[in-house]
């Protein structure tokens, strides 16, 4: 089945830019979606269709997707951005959704 | 407002059966697929399967096929996830989520608050 690989963790200081990668074979030919999950809470959609923001998600959150890597970018990180982030695609070959391994973002 | 409200946490013994629920409101229940996602303690998200409440068509991840049953009741706008014989390895938080789609791509929004299932002797 299709595998999506994310770095386990990213640590940065407030105000820096977080770039969270999601690697998969030819992932650029799929649409990638991203979720934020804070401790003890349900996941929340933050980017869909590679780069679209749902209402309520700030402009400093953006997404891109090309080749074998999709990227979620959070500019000017704040303490409130500390969370786990997951990418997700629909694998048309197996007709099922696949989630990435998840990345824990820590704001020092 | 689109909402998915899940049933309360459960504590069960191995071998017992269980059915948890996900009640939808604020949209046409029969027009959107509903997904179930497992999150084991301290681990990532795993897609279990989906159901289309309009006709009860369902699909399962191979990892969960035969282990659980996904169903839906149009009369109450409720989706269900069911086990006939729980194992300790079923201990996890289970989320339901509405599936959205565009041009053969699918994503999940919103999500229910999650149901913690604890299986222990």
PDB file of C-alpha atoms in Angstrom:
ATOM      1  CA  UNK A   1       0.000   0.000   0.000  1.00  0.00           C
ATOM      2  CA  UNK A   2       0.969   3.632  -0.442  1.00  0.00           C
ATOM      3  CA  UNK A   3       3.327   4.999   2.234  1.00  0.00           C
ATOM      4  CA  UNK A   4       3.588   8.624   3.359  1.00  0.00           C
ATOM      5  CA  UNK A   5       6.690   9.523   5.384  1.00  0.00           C
ATOM      6  CA  UNK A   6       6.971  12.555   7.651  1.00  0.00           C
ATOM      7  CA  UNK A   7       9.807  13.651   9.973  1.00  0.00           C
ATOM      8  CA  UNK A   8       8.948  12.631  13.567  1.00  0.00           C
ATOM      9  CA  UNK A   9       9.552  16.090  14.995  1.00  0.00           C
ATOM     10  CA  UNK A  10      10.337  19.694  14.197  1.00  0.00           C
ATOM     11  CA  UNK A  11      11.490  22.170  16.846  1.00  0.00           C
ATOM     12  CA  UNK A  12      11.755  25.899  16.341  1.00  0.00           C
ATOM     13  CA  UNK A  13      11.563  29.236  18.122  1.00  0.00           C
ATOM     14  CA  UNK A  14       8.577  31.587  18.050  1.00  0.00           C
ATOM     15  CA  UNK A  15       8.461  33.634  14.867  1.00  0.00           C
ATOM     16  CA  UNK A  16      10.393  31.110  12.780  1.00  0.00           C
ATOM     17  CA  UNK A  17       8.963  29.246   9.785  1.00  0.00           C
ATOM     18  CA  UNK A  18       8.035  25.580  10.106  1.00  0.00           C
ATOM     19  CA  UNK A  19       8.233  23.415   7.007  1.00  0.00           C
ATOM     20  CA  UNK A  20       6.743  19.957   7.492  1.00  0.00           C
ATOM     21  CA  UNK A  21       7.371  17.505   4.672  1.00  0.00           C
ATOM     22  CA  UNK A  22       5.320  14.518   3.523  1.00  0.00           C
ATOM     23  CA  UNK A  23       7.171  12.147   1.214  1.00  0.00           C
ATOM     24  CA  UNK A  24       5.544   9.622  -1.092  1.00  0.00           C
ATOM     25  CA  UNK A  25       6.209   8.105  -4.514  1.00  0.00           C
ATOM     26  CA  UNK A  26       5.052  10.624  -7.101  1.00  0.00           C
ATOM     27  CA  UNK A  27       2.907  12.342  -4.460  1.00  0.00           C
ATOM     28  CA  UNK A  28       2.700  15.376  -6.744  1.00  0.00           C
ATOM     29  CA  UNK A  29       0.181  13.469  -8.866  1.00  0.00           C
ATOM     30  CA  UNK A  30      -2.149  13.221  -5.834  1.00  0.00           C
ATOM     31  CA  UNK A  31      -3.931  15.930  -3.886  1.00  0.00           C
ATOM     32  CA  UNK A  32      -2.618  16.218  -0.329  1.00  0.00           C
ATOM     33  CA  UNK A  33      -4.545  17.283   2.735  1.00  0.00           C
ATOM     34  CA  UNK A  34      -3.186  18.294   6.160  1.00  0.00           C
ATOM     35  CA  UNK A  35      -4.552  18.030   9.698  1.00  0.00           C
ATOM     36  CA  UNK A  36      -3.515  19.591  12.999  1.00  0.00           C
ATOM     37  CA  UNK A  37      -4.077  17.616  16.188  1.00  0.00           C
ATOM     38  CA  UNK A  38      -3.490  19.235  19.564  1.00  0.00           C
ATOM     39  CA  UNK A  39      -3.086  17.034  22.661  1.00  0.00           C
ATOM     40  CA  UNK A  40      -6.357  15.460  23.740  1.00  0.00           C
ATOM     41  CA  UNK A  41      -8.275  16.893  20.795  1.00  0.00           C
ATOM     42  CA  UNK A  42      -9.639  15.626  17.506  1.00  0.00           C
ATOM     43  CA  UNK A  43      -7.776  16.415  14.277  1.00  0.00           C
ATOM     44  CA  UNK A  44      -8.679  19.626  12.451  1.00  0.00           C
ATOM     45  CA  UNK A  45      -8.316  20.174   8.702  1.00  0.00           C
ATOM     46  CA  UNK A  46      -5.835  22.994   8.005  1.00  0.00           C
ATOM     47  CA  UNK A  47      -5.080  22.520   4.273  1.00  0.00           C
ATOM     48  CA  UNK A  48      -6.999  20.631   1.581  1.00  0.00           C
ATOM     49  CA  UNK A  49      -6.367  20.040  -2.099  1.00  0.00           C
ATOM     50  CA  UNK A  50      -2.624  20.776  -1.679  1.00  0.00           C
ATOM     51  CA  UNK A  51      -2.935  24.470  -0.836  1.00  0.00           C
ATOM     52  CA  UNK A  52      -6.518  25.473  -0.049  1.00  0.00           C
ATOM     53  CA  UNK A  53      -7.270  26.847   3.413  1.00  0.00           C
ATOM     54  CA  UNK A  54     -10.592  26.109   5.125  1.00  0.00           C
ATOM     55  CA  UNK A  55     -12.351  29.107   6.603  1.00  0.00           C
ATOM     56  CA  UNK A  56     -10.808  30.147   9.902  1.00  0.00           C
ATOM     57  CA  UNK A  57      -7.297  28.953   9.060  1.00  0.00           C
ATOM     58  CA  UNK A  58      -4.847  31.914   8.965  1.00  0.00           C
ATOM     59  CA  UNK A  59      -2.953  32.917   5.819  1.00  0.00           C
ATOM     60  CA  UNK A  60       0.374  32.078   7.472  1.00  0.00           C
ATOM     61  CA  UNK A  61      -0.537  28.411   6.954  1.00  0.00           C
ATOM     62  CA  UNK A  62       0.133  27.244   3.408  1.00  0.00           C
ATOM     63  CA  UNK A  63       0.765  24.083   1.427  1.00  0.00           C
ATOM     64  CA  UNK A  64       2.562  22.952  -1.710  1.00  0.00           C
ATOM     65  CA  UNK A  65       3.016  19.663  -3.526  1.00  0.00           C
ATOM     66  CA  UNK A  66       5.388  18.583  -6.279  1.00  0.00           C
ATOM     67  CA  UNK A  67       7.374  15.540  -7.313  1.00  0.00           C
ATOM     68  CA  UNK A  68       7.840  13.209  -4.360  1.00  0.00           C
ATOM     69  CA  UNK A  69       7.266  15.750  -1.557  1.00  0.00           C
ATOM     70  CA  UNK A  70       4.366  17.782  -0.215  1.00  0.00           C
ATOM     71  CA  UNK A  71       5.069  20.552   2.278  1.00  0.00           C
ATOM     72  CA  UNK A  72       3.014  22.281   4.943  1.00  0.00           C
ATOM     73  CA  UNK A  73       4.462  25.690   5.823  1.00  0.00           C
ATOM     74  CA  UNK A  74       3.595  27.652   8.943  1.00  0.00           C
ATOM     75  CA  UNK A  75       5.067  31.145   8.991  1.00  0.00           C
ATOM     76  CA  UNK A  76       5.713  33.022  12.215  1.00  0.00           C
ATOM     77  CA  UNK A  77       5.019  30.050  14.478  1.00  0.00           C
ATOM     78  CA  UNK A  78       3.344  30.702  17.808  1.00  0.00           C
ATOM     79  CA  UNK A  79       2.979  28.637  20.949  1.00  0.00           C
ATOM     80  CA  UNK A  80      -0.546  27.797  19.794  1.00  0.00           C
ATOM     81  CA  UNK A  81       0.867  25.984  16.742  1.00  0.00           C
ATOM     82  CA  UNK A  82       2.353  23.252  18.928  1.00  0.00           C
ATOM     83  CA  UNK A  83       0.624  20.089  17.752  1.00  0.00           C
ATOM     84  CA  UNK A  84       0.945  16.932  15.716  1.00  0.00           C
ATOM     85  CA  UNK A  85       0.471  17.394  11.972  1.00  0.00           C
ATOM     86  CA  UNK A  86      -0.618  14.650   9.554  1.00  0.00           C
ATOM     87  CA  UNK A  87      -0.728  14.575   5.771  1.00  0.00           C
ATOM     88  CA  UNK A  88      -3.315  12.456   3.951  1.00  0.00           C
ATOM     89  CA  UNK A  89      -4.023  11.343   0.397  1.00  0.00           C
ATOM     90  CA  UNK A  90      -6.597   9.174  -1.328  1.00  0.00           C
ATOM     91  CA  UNK A  91      -4.779   6.246  -2.930  1.00  0.00           C
ATOM     92  CA  UNK A  92      -6.794   5.516  -6.071  1.00  0.00           C
ATOM     93  CA  UNK A  93      -4.877   2.270  -6.667  1.00  0.00           C
ATOM     94  CA  UNK A  94      -6.179   0.664  -3.475  1.00  0.00           C
ATOM     95  CA  UNK A  95      -9.269   2.886  -3.140  1.00  0.00           C
ATOM     96  CA  UNK A  96      -8.471   3.909   0.405  1.00  0.00           C
ATOM     97  CA  UNK A  97      -7.189   6.875   2.363  1.00  0.00           C
ATOM     98  CA  UNK A  98      -3.663   6.912   3.707  1.00  0.00           C
ATOM     99  CA  UNK A  99      -2.296   9.092   6.513  1.00  0.00           C
ATOM    100  CA  UNK A 100       1.305  10.134   6.970  1.00  0.00           C
ATOM    101  CA  UNK A 101       3.301   9.063   9.995  1.00  0.00           C
ATOM    102  CA  UNK A 102       2.803  12.423  11.709  1.00  0.00           C
ATOM    103  CA  UNK A 103       5.127  15.260  12.775  1.00  0.00           C
ATOM    104  CA  UNK A 104       5.247  16.765  16.238  1.00  0.00           C
ATOM    105  CA  UNK A 105       5.887  20.511  16.093  1.00  0.00           C
ATOM    106  CA  UNK A 106       7.418  22.011  19.220  1.00  0.00           C
ATOM    107  CA  UNK A 107       7.779  25.745  19.727  1.00  0.00           C
ATOM    108  CA  UNK A 108      10.668  26.366  22.123  1.00  0.00           C
TER     109      UNK A 108
ATOM    110  CA  UNK B   1     -23.202  24.211  11.717  1.00  0.00           C
ATOM    111  CA  UNK B   2     -21.975  20.787  10.597  1.00  0.00           C
ATOM    112  CA  UNK B   3     -21.364  18.614  13.643  1.00  0.00           C
ATOM    113  CA  UNK B   4     -20.485  15.028  14.431  1.00  0.00           C
ATOM    114  CA  UNK B   5     -21.123  13.983  18.030  1.00  0.00           C
ATOM    115  CA  UNK B   6     -19.775  10.637  19.161  1.00  0.00           C
ATOM    116  CA  UNK B   7     -20.857   8.373  21.992  1.00  0.00           C
ATOM    117  CA  UNK B   8     -19.126   8.347  25.361  1.00  0.00           C
ATOM    118  CA  UNK B   9     -16.013   6.440  26.381  1.00  0.00           C
ATOM    119  CA  UNK B  10     -16.340   2.694  26.920  1.00  0.00           C
ATOM    120  CA  UNK B  11     -14.517   0.180  29.140  1.00  0.00           C
ATOM    121  CA  UNK B  12     -14.975  -3.436  28.060  1.00  0.00           C
ATOM    122  CA  UNK B  13     -13.461  -6.861  28.648  1.00  0.00           C
ATOM    123  CA  UNK B  14     -11.793  -8.987  25.974  1.00  0.00           C
ATOM    124  CA  UNK B  15     -14.348 -11.043  24.070  1.00  0.00           C
ATOM    125  CA  UNK B  16     -17.192  -8.590  24.626  1.00  0.00           C
ATOM    126  CA  UNK B  17     -19.083  -6.847  21.849  1.00  0.00           C
ATOM    127  CA  UNK B  18     -19.414  -3.103  21.338  1.00  0.00           C
ATOM    128  CA  UNK B  19     -21.145  -0.600  19.056  1.00  0.00           C
ATOM    129  CA  UNK B  20     -20.138   3.076  19.148  1.00  0.00           C
ATOM    130  CA  UNK B  21     -21.993   5.864  17.406  1.00  0.00           C
ATOM    131  CA  UNK B  22     -21.507   9.112  15.518  1.00  0.00           C
ATOM    132  CA  UNK B  23     -24.543  11.401  15.186  1.00  0.00           C
ATOM    133  CA  UNK B  24     -24.465  13.933  12.360  1.00  0.00           C
ATOM    134  CA  UNK B  25     -26.270  17.263  12.142  1.00  0.00           C
ATOM    135  CA  UNK B  26     -26.240  20.418  10.052  1.00  0.00           C
ATOM    136  CA  UNK B  27     -26.020  18.800   6.604  1.00  0.00           C
ATOM    137  CA  UNK B  28     -27.597  16.127   4.406  1.00  0.00           C
ATOM    138  CA  UNK B  29     -26.476  12.909   6.105  1.00  0.00           C
ATOM    139  CA  UNK B  30     -27.283  10.738   3.094  1.00  0.00           C
ATOM    140  CA  UNK B  31     -25.135  12.775   0.685  1.00  0.00           C
ATOM    141  CA  UNK B  32     -21.681  12.431   2.240  1.00  0.00           C
ATOM    142  CA  UNK B  33     -19.471   9.469   3.066  1.00  0.00           C
ATOM    143  CA  UNK B  34     -18.550   9.047   6.755  1.00  0.00           C
ATOM    144  CA  UNK B  35     -15.132   7.659   7.687  1.00  0.00           C
ATOM    145  CA  UNK B  36     -13.847   5.942  10.813  1.00  0.00           C
ATOM    146  CA  UNK B  37     -10.252   6.503  11.938  1.00  0.00           C
ATOM    147  CA  UNK B  38      -8.345   4.722  14.711  1.00  0.00           C
ATOM    148  CA  UNK B  39      -5.678   6.276  16.905  1.00  0.00           C
ATOM    149  CA  UNK B  40      -3.940   3.901  19.272  1.00  0.00           C
ATOM    150  CA  UNK B  41      -2.397   5.414  22.427  1.00  0.00           C
ATOM    151  CA  UNK B  42       0.521   7.656  21.483  1.00  0.00           C
ATOM    152  CA  UNK B  43       0.318   6.667  17.816  1.00  0.00           C
ATOM    153  CA  UNK B  44      -0.788   8.094  14.495  1.00  0.00           C
ATOM    154  CA  UNK B  45      -4.029   8.081  12.530  1.00  0.00           C
ATOM    155  CA  UNK B  46      -5.214   4.955  10.697  1.00  0.00           C
ATOM    156  CA  UNK B  47      -8.049   4.926   8.156  1.00  0.00           C
ATOM    157  CA  UNK B  48     -10.432   2.068   8.923  1.00  0.00           C
ATOM    158  CA  UNK B  49     -13.164   2.452   6.346  1.00  0.00           C
ATOM    159  CA  UNK B  50     -16.075   4.505   5.084  1.00  0.00           C
ATOM    160  CA  UNK B  51     -19.811   4.273   4.558  1.00  0.00           C
ATOM    161  CA  UNK B  52     -22.227   6.113   2.306  1.00  0.00           C
ATOM    162  CA  UNK B  53     -25.401   6.481   4.378  1.00  0.00           C
ATOM    163  CA  UNK B  54     -27.502   7.056   1.267  1.00  0.00           C
ATOM    164  CA  UNK B  55     -27.284   3.386   0.282  1.00  0.00           C
ATOM    165  CA  UNK B  56     -25.077   1.900   3.043  1.00  0.00           C
ATOM    166  CA  UNK B  57     -22.281   1.143   0.566  1.00  0.00           C
ATOM    167  CA  UNK B  58     -19.152   0.556   2.675  1.00  0.00           C
ATOM    168  CA  UNK B  59     -15.444   0.067   2.064  1.00  0.00           C
ATOM    169  CA  UNK B  60     -12.808  -1.182   4.490  1.00  0.00           C
ATOM    170  CA  UNK B  61      -9.061  -0.976   4.863  1.00  0.00           C
ATOM    171  CA  UNK B  62      -7.598  -4.484   4.462  1.00  0.00           C
ATOM    172  CA  UNK B  63      -6.215  -4.081   7.991  1.00  0.00           C
ATOM    173  CA  UNK B  64      -9.729  -3.819   9.425  1.00  0.00           C
ATOM    174  CA  UNK B  65     -11.787  -5.909   6.987  1.00  0.00           C
ATOM    175  CA  UNK B  66     -13.522  -8.650   8.964  1.00  0.00           C
ATOM    176  CA  UNK B  67     -12.511  -7.106  12.299  1.00  0.00           C
ATOM    177  CA  UNK B  68     -15.180  -4.403  12.503  1.00  0.00           C
ATOM    178  CA  UNK B  69     -18.509  -3.511  10.884  1.00  0.00           C
ATOM    179  CA  UNK B  70     -19.453  -0.021   9.761  1.00  0.00           C
ATOM    180  CA  UNK B  71     -23.153   0.784   9.423  1.00  0.00           C
ATOM    181  CA  UNK B  72     -25.507   3.769   9.254  1.00  0.00           C
ATOM    182  CA  UNK B  73     -29.120   4.583  10.151  1.00  0.00           C
ATOM    183  CA  UNK B  74     -30.663   7.199   7.882  1.00  0.00           C
ATOM    184  CA  UNK B  75     -33.650   7.654  10.182  1.00  0.00           C
ATOM    185  CA  UNK B  76     -31.458   8.949  13.012  1.00  0.00           C
ATOM    186  CA  UNK B  77     -28.536  10.428  11.027  1.00  0.00           C
ATOM    187  CA  UNK B  78     -26.161   8.142  12.898  1.00  0.00           C
ATOM    188  CA  UNK B  79     -23.166   6.085  11.798  1.00  0.00           C
ATOM    189  CA  UNK B  80     -21.866   3.146  13.801  1.00  0.00           C
ATOM    190  CA  UNK B  81     -18.679   1.166  14.339  1.00  0.00           C
ATOM    191  CA  UNK B  82     -19.148  -2.303  15.770  1.00  0.00           C
ATOM    192  CA  UNK B  83     -17.053  -5.169  17.150  1.00  0.00           C
ATOM    193  CA  UNK B  84     -18.353  -8.662  17.951  1.00  0.00           C
ATOM    194  CA  UNK B  85     -15.323  -9.805  19.941  1.00  0.00           C
ATOM    195  CA  UNK B  86     -13.032  -7.137  21.367  1.00  0.00           C
ATOM    196  CA  UNK B  87      -9.307  -7.671  21.953  1.00  0.00           C
ATOM    197  CA  UNK B  88      -6.961  -5.706  24.178  1.00  0.00           C
ATOM    198  CA  UNK B  89      -5.309  -4.444  20.989  1.00  0.00           C
ATOM    199  CA  UNK B  90      -8.567  -2.625  20.121  1.00  0.00           C
ATOM    200  CA  UNK B  91      -7.810  -0.129  22.885  1.00  0.00           C
ATOM    201  CA  UNK B  92      -7.726   3.210  21.072  1.00  0.00           C
ATOM    202  CA  UNK B  93      -9.574   6.425  20.376  1.00  0.00           C
ATOM    203  CA  UNK B  94     -11.927   6.135  17.401  1.00  0.00           C
ATOM    204  CA  UNK B  95     -12.915   9.164  15.359  1.00  0.00           C
ATOM    205  CA  UNK B  96     -15.645   9.581  12.792  1.00  0.00           C
ATOM    206  CA  UNK B  97     -15.283  12.253  10.129  1.00  0.00           C
ATOM    207  CA  UNK B  98     -17.302  13.502   7.177  1.00  0.00           C
ATOM    208  CA  UNK B  99     -15.592  12.906   3.866  1.00  0.00           C
ATOM    209  CA  UNK B 100     -15.436  15.787   1.422  1.00  0.00           C
ATOM    210  CA  UNK B 101     -14.458  15.348  -2.207  1.00  0.00           C
ATOM    211  CA  UNK B 102     -13.408  17.134  -5.364  1.00  0.00           C
ATOM    212  CA  UNK B 103     -12.143  15.650  -8.606  1.00  0.00           C
ATOM    213  CA  UNK B 104     -11.391  12.195  -7.183  1.00  0.00           C
ATOM    214  CA  UNK B 105      -9.638  13.524  -4.113  1.00  0.00           C
ATOM    215  CA  UNK B 106     -11.098  13.036  -0.671  1.00  0.00           C
ATOM    216  CA  UNK B 107     -10.471  14.649   2.713  1.00  0.00           C
ATOM    217  CA  UNK B 108     -12.100  14.740   6.136  1.00  0.00           C
ATOM    218  CA  UNK B 109     -13.931  17.678   7.685  1.00  0.00           C
ATOM    219  CA  UNK B 110     -15.247  17.984  10.308  1.00  0.00           C
ATOM    220  CA  UNK B 111     -14.280  15.278  12.791  1.00  0.00           C
ATOM    221  CA  UNK B 112     -16.171  13.969  15.779  1.00  0.00           C
ATOM    222  CA  UNK B 113     -14.688  14.500  19.225  1.00  0.00           C
ATOM    223  CA  UNK B 114     -13.532  10.879  19.456  1.00  0.00           C
ATOM    224  CA  UNK B 115     -14.603   7.855  21.505  1.00  0.00           C
ATOM    225  CA  UNK B 116     -12.012   6.237  23.765  1.00  0.00           C
ATOM    226  CA  UNK B 117     -12.425   2.457  23.892  1.00  0.00           C
ATOM    227  CA  UNK B 118     -10.486   0.642  26.609  1.00  0.00           C
ATOM    228  CA  UNK B 119     -10.356  -3.153  26.508  1.00  0.00           C
ATOM    229  CA  UNK B 120      -8.874  -4.732  29.612  1.00  0.00           C
ATOM    230  CA  UNK B 121      -9.417  -7.810  31.705  1.00  0.00           C
TER     231      UNK B 121
END
